[in-house]
Amino acid sequence: MNPPGNILTNLRRELKKHSDPAYSRGSVNFFKEPIKLYGVRANLLKKITDRYWGEIKNLTKTQKLKIIEQLFQSNYNEEFSIGADWLYRLKNQLVKNDFPLLERWLKNHITNWAMCDDYCTHPLGFLIYRYPELIQQTKIWAKAKNRWLKRAAAVVHIHPTKQGSPFKKDILPNKNGYLKTVFQIANLLRGDADDLVQKGYGWMLKEAANLFPKEIFGYVLKNKAKMSRTALRYAIEKLPISWKNKAMK
């Protein structure tokens, strides 16, 4: 087994080897803010992620978290993606005491929407719903100045609606509790002028509509005059056509 330092050196060497400048230039167009990319295509990145997981899977949890932090610190999208993937593979080892670390990473190392969404719909969302008392913290993020914290406040609540989420079985019989949180977050973010924040809470409502369409439709009808057009379109995307038309009037 390679020492942790060698693993990162070899990983970065391989990412550079597979960089595609044309792909990188095309990817930049999906972002308004500056981003750092190697330009590694998704299928190759997945293979690299899986292969190097084999290099670290027998390390201690502490060693793995240190390597993941170093990947996050680089600010390269591909390195962040690998770190978030590995962190999610550690999800069953994450405990409540790990939350301050994951929150610090959210505050310090998220610099674009792709990082935010990957991190929040996977490891961070998992940890928050594993320990529901942490949900309250997302309402604090919704009042932050940092746009990624505000987007995260919504996007973490997508995790329990995902196919295969272990928490779906918890929110289905407890829909009032789940929807209360979703609507509180939407209310806190509703007046935000940032389009990425608007898209974030709109996306949260859209995914909640997969499970609770009538309740989301009711929220939209009641609040559409206060919602941006962007958030409204996201929120109703999966609703029946007749409901969409009524919401858009």
Coordinates of N, CA, C and O in Angstrom, one line a residue, residues 1-18 38 48 51-52 55-56 67 71 79 82 86:
M1 N 0.8 -1.2 0.0 CA 0.0 0.0 0.0 C 0.9 1.3 0.0 O 1.8 1.3 0.7
N2 N 0.5 2.2 -0.8 CA 1.3 3.5 -0.9 C 1.0 4.3 0.4 O -0.1 4.3 0.9
P3 N 2.0 5.0 0.9 CA 1.7 6.0 2.0 C 0.8 7.1 1.5 O 0.7 7.3 0.3
P4 N 0.0 7.7 2.4 CA -1.0 8.7 2.0 C -0.5 9.8 1.1 O -1.2 10.2 0.1
G5 N 0.7 10.3 1.4 CA 1.3 11.3 0.5 C 1.5 10.9 -0.9 O 1.2 11.6 -1.9
N6 N 1.9 9.6 -1.1 CA 2.2 9.1 -2.4 C 0.8 8.9 -3.2 O 0.8 9.1 -4.4
I7 N -0.2 8.5 -2.4 CA -1.5 8.3 -3.1 C -2.0 9.6 -3.7 O -2.4 9.6 -4.9
L8 N -1.9 10.7 -3.0 CA -2.3 12.0 -3.6 C -1.4 12.4 -4.7 O -1.9 12.9 -5.8
T9 N -0.1 12.2 -4.6 CA 0.8 12.6 -5.7 C 0.4 11.8 -7.0 O 0.3 12.3 -8.1
N10 N 0.2 10.5 -6.8 CA -0.1 9.6 -7.9 C -1.5 9.9 -8.5 O -1.6 9.9 -9.7
L11 N -2.4 10.2 -7.6 CA -3.7 10.6 -8.1 C -3.7 11.8 -8.9 O -4.3 11.9 -10.0
R12 N -3.0 12.9 -8.5 CA -3.0 14.1 -9.2 C -2.2 14.0 -10.5 O -2.6 14.6 -11.5
R13 N -1.2 13.1 -10.5 CA -0.5 12.9 -11.8 C -1.4 12.2 -12.8 O -1.4 12.6 -14.0
E14 N -2.3 11.3 -12.3 CA -3.2 10.7 -13.2 C -4.3 11.6 -13.7 O -4.7 11.5 -14.9
L15 N -4.7 12.5 -12.9 CA -5.7 13.5 -13.3 C -5.1 14.4 -14.4 O -5.8 14.6 -15.4
K16 N -3.9 14.8 -14.2 CA -3.3 15.6 -15.3 C -3.1 14.8 -16.6 O -3.2 15.4 -17.7
K17 N -2.7 13.6 -16.4 CA -2.5 12.7 -17.6 C -3.8 12.6 -18.5 O -3.7 12.6 -19.7
H18 N -4.9 12.6 -17.8 CA -6.2 12.4 -18.5 C -6.9 13.7 -18.8 O -8.1 13.7 -19.2
Y38 N -9.3 20.1 -14.2 CA -8.3 19.4 -15.0 C -8.9 19.2 -16.4 O -8.2 19.1 -17.3
I48 N -11.0 6.5 -12.1 CA -9.9 6.9 -11.2 C -10.4 6.9 -9.8 O -9.6 6.5 -8.9
R51 N -10.6 3.3 -8.5 CA -9.2 2.7 -8.4 C -8.5 3.2 -7.2 O -7.9 2.4 -6.5
Y52 N -8.5 4.5 -7.0 CA -7.7 5.0 -5.9 C -8.4 4.8 -4.5 O -7.8 4.9 -3.5
E55 N -6.8 2.1 -3.0 CA -5.5 2.5 -2.3 C -5.7 3.0 -0.9 O -4.8 2.9 -0.1
I56 N -6.9 3.5 -0.6 CA -7.1 4.1 0.8 C -8.1 3.3 1.7 O -8.2 3.6 2.8
I67 N -7.0 12.8 4.0 CA -6.8 12.8 2.5 C -7.9 13.6 1.8 O -7.7 14.4 0.9
L71 N -7.9 16.9 -0.6 CA -8.5 17.0 -1.9 C -9.4 18.2 -2.0 O -9.4 19.0 -3.0
E79 N -11.0 16.9 -8.0 CA -10.5 16.5 -6.7 C -11.6 16.6 -5.6 O -11.7 15.7 -4.8
I82 N -13.9 13.6 -6.2 CA -13.4 12.4 -5.6 C -13.5 12.4 -4.1 O -13.9 11.4 -3.5
W86 N -15.6 9.7 -1.8 CA -15.0 8.8 -0.8 C -15.7 9.1 0.6 O -15.8 8.2 1.4

